[in-house]
Short mmCIF file of C-alpha atoms and ligand atoms in Angstrom, two decimals:
data_model
loop_
_atom_site.label_atom_id
_atom_site.label_comp_id
_atom_site.label_asym_id
_atom_site.label_seq_id
_atom_site.Cartn_x
_atom_site.Cartn_y
_atom_site.Cartn_z
CA UNK A 1 62.31 44.98 -85.41
CA UNK A 2 60.64 45.90 -88.90
CA UNK A 3 58.08 49.02 -88.78
CA UNK A 4 54.42 48.52 -89.68
CA UNK A 5 54.06 50.84 -92.55
CA UNK A 6 50.46 52.82 -91.91
CA UNK A 7 48.48 51.53 -95.08
CA UNK A 8 49.40 48.30 -93.97
CA UNK A 9 45.58 46.66 -93.55
CA UNK A 10 46.61 45.35 -89.66
CA UNK A 11 48.75 48.39 -88.75
CA UNK A 12 47.05 48.76 -85.77
CA UNK A 13 46.90 44.57 -85.11
CA UNK A 14 50.23 44.35 -86.10
CA UNK A 15 51.40 47.34 -83.10
CA UNK A 16 49.45 45.21 -80.59
CA UNK A 17 51.64 42.29 -81.28
CA UNK A 18 54.89 43.69 -81.72
CA UNK A 19 54.53 45.86 -77.94
CA UNK A 20 53.71 41.81 -76.57
CA UNK A 21 56.22 40.68 -77.72
CA UNK A 22 58.49 43.58 -76.83
CA UNK A 23 56.27 42.78 -73.12
CA UNK A 24 57.99 39.31 -73.59
CA UNK A 25 61.01 39.71 -74.72
CA UNK A 26 62.08 42.29 -71.18
CA UNK A 27 60.23 39.85 -69.26
CA UNK A 28 56.67 41.37 -68.51
CA UNK A 29 55.16 38.40 -70.44
CA UNK A 30 54.97 35.28 -70.84
CA UNK A 31 55.17 32.74 -73.65
CA UNK A 32 52.27 31.57 -71.80
CA UNK A 33 50.65 35.66 -72.33
CA UNK A 34 51.69 35.49 -75.84
CA UNK A 35 48.98 31.83 -77.46
CA UNK A 36 47.54 34.39 -74.34
CA UNK A 37 46.91 37.27 -76.61
CA UNK A 38 47.16 35.28 -80.72
CA UNK A 39 43.74 33.72 -78.98
CA UNK A 40 42.59 37.28 -78.37
CA UNK A 41 43.75 38.46 -81.97
CA UNK A 42 41.75 35.17 -83.07
CA UNK A 43 38.58 37.65 -81.56
CA UNK A 44 38.82 40.74 -82.29
CA UNK A 45 39.42 40.39 -86.49
CA UNK A 46 36.02 38.61 -85.14
CA UNK A 47 34.92 41.64 -84.45
CA UNK A 48 35.52 43.51 -86.84
CA UNK A 49 38.49 45.58 -84.72
CA UNK A 50 36.47 47.90 -83.23
CA UNK A 51 35.05 49.61 -80.12
CA UNK A 52 31.20 47.55 -81.04
CA UNK A 53 28.17 48.94 -79.11
CA UNK A 54 27.98 46.09 -76.48
CA UNK A 55 31.14 47.12 -75.76
CA UNK A 56 30.80 50.47 -74.94
CA UNK A 57 27.36 49.60 -72.68
CA UNK A 58 29.25 48.09 -70.73
CA UNK A 59 32.23 51.11 -69.87
CA UNK A 60 29.31 52.73 -69.36
CA UNK A 61 28.76 50.77 -66.65
CA UNK A 62 32.48 50.12 -65.72
CA UNK A 63 32.81 53.55 -65.39
CA UNK A 64 29.24 54.44 -63.40
CA UNK A 65 30.81 51.32 -60.64
CA UNK A 66 33.88 53.07 -60.27
CA UNK A 67 33.33 56.03 -59.65
CA UNK A 68 30.87 54.15 -56.80
CA UNK A 69 33.49 52.07 -55.79
CA UNK A 70 35.31 52.65 -52.30
CA UNK A 71 37.69 50.61 -52.93
CA UNK A 72 37.88 49.81 -57.02
CA UNK A 73 41.76 48.72 -58.25
CA UNK A 74 42.72 46.97 -61.32
CA UNK A 75 44.09 43.86 -61.15
CA UNK A 76 46.90 43.21 -63.60
CA UNK A 77 49.02 40.95 -64.79
CA UNK A 78 51.85 40.84 -67.60
CA UNK A 79 50.01 41.62 -70.94
CA UNK A 80 48.54 43.91 -69.25
CA UNK A 81 51.52 45.47 -68.80
CA UNK A 82 53.29 45.23 -71.84
CA UNK A 83 50.34 46.29 -73.45
CA UNK A 84 48.72 48.91 -71.64
CA UNK A 85 50.59 51.01 -69.82
CA UNK A 86 49.86 54.07 -70.84
CA UNK A 87 45.73 53.51 -70.27
CA UNK A 88 46.40 51.50 -67.08
CA UNK A 89 48.33 55.37 -66.59
CA UNK A 90 45.31 58.04 -67.42
CA UNK A 91 43.19 55.43 -65.55
CA UNK A 92 45.65 56.24 -62.34
CA UNK A 93 45.17 58.98 -63.06
CA UNK A 94 41.17 60.31 -63.92
CA UNK A 95 40.56 58.40 -61.42
CA UNK A 96 43.13 59.09 -58.32
CA UNK A 97 41.20 56.52 -55.71
CA UNK A 98 41.84 53.65 -57.45
CA UNK A 99 44.71 51.03 -56.75
CA UNK A 100 46.56 48.57 -59.06
CA UNK A 101 47.31 45.63 -58.09
CA UNK A 102 50.43 43.62 -59.90
CA UNK A 103 48.69 39.99 -60.33
CA UNK A 104 50.85 37.22 -61.77
CA UNK A 105 49.96 33.68 -62.77
CA UNK A 106 53.47 32.60 -63.85
CA UNK A 107 54.44 34.48 -60.77
CA UNK A 108 58.17 34.68 -59.31
CA UNK A 109 59.24 37.90 -56.98
CA UNK A 110 61.24 39.01 -60.22
CA UNK A 111 58.97 39.74 -62.73
CA UNK A 112 55.99 40.81 -59.86
CA UNK A 113 59.81 43.62 -59.05
CA UNK A 114 60.06 44.10 -63.65
CA UNK A 115 56.37 44.71 -64.31
CA UNK A 116 56.18 47.23 -60.57
CA UNK A 117 58.96 49.43 -62.05
CA UNK A 118 57.34 49.47 -65.15
CA UNK A 119 54.69 50.92 -64.48
CA UNK A 120 55.42 53.31 -61.84
CA UNK A 121 58.28 54.37 -64.36
CA UNK A 122 55.21 55.13 -66.07
CA UNK A 123 53.85 57.00 -64.92
CA UNK A 124 51.29 54.53 -62.92
CA UNK A 125 50.14 56.09 -59.82
CA UNK A 126 48.94 53.87 -56.57
CA UNK A 127 50.97 50.59 -57.42
CA UNK A 128 50.49 47.34 -55.50
CA UNK A 129 51.95 44.07 -55.10
CA UNK A 130 51.25 41.06 -52.59
CA UNK A 131 54.05 39.94 -50.31
CA UNK A 132 52.95 36.41 -49.93
CA UNK A 133 55.38 37.21 -46.35
CA UNK A 134 51.70 39.93 -45.08
CA UNK A 135 48.62 39.40 -48.19
CA UNK A 136 44.47 37.67 -47.73
CA UNK A 137 44.08 34.87 -49.66
CA UNK A 138 40.76 34.71 -51.75
CA UNK A 139 39.26 31.83 -50.90
CA UNK A 140 38.97 28.88 -54.19
CA UNK A 141 42.01 29.35 -55.26
CA UNK A 142 45.32 27.47 -54.97
CA UNK A 143 47.63 29.19 -57.15
CA UNK A 144 49.62 32.20 -56.60
CA UNK A 145 46.54 33.95 -57.74
CA UNK A 146 44.28 33.92 -54.43
CA UNK A 147 47.51 36.21 -53.25
CA UNK A 148 45.87 39.82 -52.10
CA UNK A 149 47.04 42.63 -50.33
CA UNK A 150 45.32 44.10 -47.67
CA UNK A 151 45.08 47.42 -48.95
CA UNK A 152 44.35 46.61 -52.47
CA UNK A 153 42.27 43.91 -53.40
CA UNK A 154 42.28 42.18 -50.07
CA UNK A 155 39.78 45.19 -49.36
CA UNK A 156 38.28 46.16 -52.55
CA UNK A 157 34.32 46.43 -53.62
CA UNK A 158 35.48 46.36 -57.20
CA UNK A 159 37.60 44.35 -59.38
CA UNK A 160 38.42 45.68 -62.84
CA UNK A 161 40.67 42.54 -64.75
CA UNK A 162 41.78 41.81 -67.67
CA UNK A 163 43.05 39.03 -69.81
CA UNK A 164 42.57 35.87 -66.18
CA UNK A 165 41.95 32.97 -65.08
CA UNK A 166 37.73 31.69 -64.87
CA UNK A 167 39.05 30.49 -61.93
CA UNK A 168 39.68 33.46 -60.46
CA UNK A 169 37.08 35.44 -61.89
CA UNK A 170 34.33 32.83 -60.61
CA UNK A 171 36.43 33.71 -57.13
CA UNK A 172 36.85 37.24 -57.02
CA UNK A 173 32.75 36.91 -58.10
CA UNK A 174 32.35 34.63 -55.08
CA UNK A 175 33.72 36.55 -53.07
CA UNK A 176 31.00 39.35 -52.29
CA UNK A 177 33.10 42.19 -54.88
CA UNK A 178 31.98 43.38 -57.59
CA UNK A 179 33.47 42.26 -60.96
CA UNK A 180 33.94 43.30 -64.44
CA UNK A 181 36.42 41.56 -66.22
CA UNK A 182 38.05 43.15 -70.34
CA UNK A 183 37.38 39.83 -72.60
CA UNK A 184 37.36 39.85 -76.03
CA UNK A 185 36.48 36.00 -76.10
CA UNK A 186 32.24 36.66 -74.37
CA UNK A 187 32.57 32.94 -74.17
CA UNK A 188 35.47 32.07 -71.52
CA UNK A 189 34.58 31.41 -68.37
CA UNK A 190 35.67 34.70 -67.14
CA UNK A 191 32.80 37.02 -69.65
CA UNK A 192 30.52 34.25 -68.15
CA UNK A 193 30.86 35.17 -64.37
CA UNK A 194 31.68 38.66 -64.32
CA UNK A 195 28.94 41.10 -63.48
CA UNK A 196 29.62 43.73 -66.54
CA UNK A 197 31.58 42.06 -69.64
CA UNK A 198 33.61 44.08 -71.79
CA UNK A 199 33.77 42.20 -75.36
CA UNK A 200 36.47 44.58 -75.89
CA UNK A 201 40.38 44.38 -77.17
CA UNK A 202 42.09 45.59 -73.76
CA UNK A 203 43.93 48.83 -75.86
CA UNK A 204 40.92 50.09 -77.18
CA UNK A 205 38.62 49.54 -74.68
CA UNK A 206 40.82 51.63 -71.46
CA UNK A 207 41.04 54.53 -73.21
CA UNK A 208 37.30 55.03 -73.91
CA UNK A 209 36.65 54.08 -70.30
CA UNK A 210 39.47 56.73 -69.07
CA UNK A 211 36.87 59.12 -71.67
CA UNK A 212 34.06 57.72 -70.98
CA UNK A 213 35.05 57.96 -67.38
CA UNK A 214 36.75 61.48 -67.47
CA UNK A 215 33.25 63.24 -68.87
CA UNK A 216 31.38 61.27 -65.87
CA UNK A 217 33.06 62.65 -63.38
CA UNK A 218 30.93 65.55 -62.64
CA UNK A 219 27.95 63.28 -62.71
CA UNK A 220 25.48 62.80 -60.49
CA UNK A 221 25.87 59.10 -57.75
CA UNK A 222 21.96 59.05 -58.67
CA UNK A 223 22.31 59.29 -61.86
CA UNK A 224 25.26 56.60 -62.06
CA UNK A 225 23.02 53.97 -59.86
CA UNK A 226 20.76 53.90 -62.53
CA UNK A 227 22.37 52.76 -65.33
CA UNK A 228 24.85 50.20 -63.45
CA UNK A 229 20.88 48.84 -62.06
CA UNK A 230 19.28 49.07 -66.20
CA UNK A 231 22.36 47.21 -67.03
CA UNK A 232 22.10 43.38 -67.94
CA UNK A 233 25.31 41.18 -68.84
CA UNK A 234 23.42 38.62 -70.89
CA UNK A 235 22.13 41.30 -72.99
CA UNK A 236 25.78 42.33 -73.68
CA UNK A 237 27.19 38.31 -73.74
CA UNK A 238 24.68 37.23 -76.47
CA UNK A 239 25.20 40.20 -78.92
CA UNK A 240 28.80 39.98 -78.66
CA UNK A 241 28.54 36.30 -79.50
CA UNK A 242 25.73 37.14 -82.11
CA UNK A 243 28.98 40.18 -83.93
CA UNK A 244 30.98 36.85 -84.12
CA UNK A 245 28.96 34.95 -86.26
CA UNK A 246 28.32 37.70 -88.18
CA UNK A 247 31.77 37.97 -87.84
CA UNK A 248 32.31 34.78 -89.28
CA UNK A 249 30.12 35.43 -91.97
CA UNK A 250 31.02 38.70 -93.81
CA UNK A 251 34.65 39.56 -92.66
CA UNK A 252 36.86 40.00 -96.11
CA UNK A 253 39.92 38.08 -96.52
CA UNK A 254 41.88 40.52 -94.89
O1 PTJ B 1 51.28 37.52 -66.94
P1 PTJ B 1 50.69 35.51 -66.13
O2 PTJ B 1 51.59 35.38 -65.26
O3 PTJ B 1 49.85 36.44 -65.23
O4 PTJ B 1 50.03 34.48 -66.80
C1 PTJ B 1 48.31 35.56 -67.70
C2 PTJ B 1 48.23 35.07 -69.02
C3 PTJ B 1 49.17 33.98 -69.65
C4 PTJ B 1 47.85 33.29 -67.36
C5 PTJ B 1 46.58 34.66 -68.43
O5 PTJ B 1 47.04 35.91 -69.89
C6 PTJ B 1 46.30 33.73 -69.66
O6 PTJ B 1 45.71 32.46 -69.42
O7 PTJ B 1 44.69 34.04 -70.27
P2 PTJ B 1 43.86 33.24 -70.91
O8 PTJ B 1 43.10 32.52 -69.96
O9 PTJ B 1 44.22 32.46 -71.82
O10 PTJ B 1 43.20 33.84 -70.75
C7 PTJ B 1 43.09 35.71 -71.87
C8 PTJ B 1 41.48 35.46 -72.49
O11 PTJ B 1 41.47 37.65 -72.71
C9 PTJ B 1 41.01 35.16 -73.88
O12 PTJ B 1 39.94 34.87 -72.97
C10 PTJ B 1 41.39 35.75 -74.72
O13 PTJ B 1 40.59 35.82 -75.64
C11 PTJ B 1 41.65 37.45 -73.96
N1 PTJ B 1 42.42 38.23 -74.95
C12 PTJ B 1 43.62 37.99 -75.63
N2 PTJ B 1 43.92 39.38 -75.45
C13 PTJ B 1 43.61 40.33 -74.96
C14 PTJ B 1 42.25 39.24 -74.74
N3 PTJ B 1 41.13 40.43 -74.01
C15 PTJ B 1 41.26 42.27 -74.72
N4 PTJ B 1 42.54 41.95 -74.05
C16 PTJ B 1 42.94 41.43 -75.05
N5 PTJ B 1 44.44 42.64 -75.57
#
């Protein structure tokens, strides 16, 4: 594959695109996943391709929620596995009580096994995937995505999702779980449904989240709870939508 020169104005974006293509070629991600990535690229372009203050606030709230949760879980699909293995691995190290559960829309046992192996081979701890013969089901969802591992999302009180379908997000929220999403589109059903929305690119957001969790490990529970209580997701979504409109007016042609 063509090397991407560091000096290229879109180098970081092109490197991520290359990772997605490699993920697709090795069977981690699907064709639909490539299209979903392209949609994300367009939003990221307008957001300035950097972590904005509203994402920093949501990341701080996320750190507090994950640290205070009894059974936190990150739900991982083919795009997340293709793009962010390194960051998912770091998350599972910095927060040892989190489980990483593979959950796919375009589910096949082969894809599940491939993603589980890929994550484990890259140092991700506590990797789970629901066994169709022995799993719980998320009410309100018809697709394979309803399957929950009994020791993972089945018992979880707090779920972190990335690039997630809106209907599953709504069903997770309706099930009483706390749900945090990472989604570059502040208008998506997912972004609108979750209690905390990190409007940022997945790999950037996850890298920053791991840093914040590491520095929050010594924080008192009361301080973390106060941060959650003070957080207002509607303000975050409004600020992100505003940034996108400004981005459309200001972004130079590159
Ligand atoms: O791997 P599977 O089988 O579970 O398939 C995953 C699919 C392709 C079904 C899933 O990713 C999908 O359909 O996603 P959507 O519904 O297209 O939603 C993707 C959302 O994530 C959109 O709002 C995009 O803007 C956003 N997005 C895309 N890439 C990124 C992103 N958000 C953060 N970081 C990204 N890199």
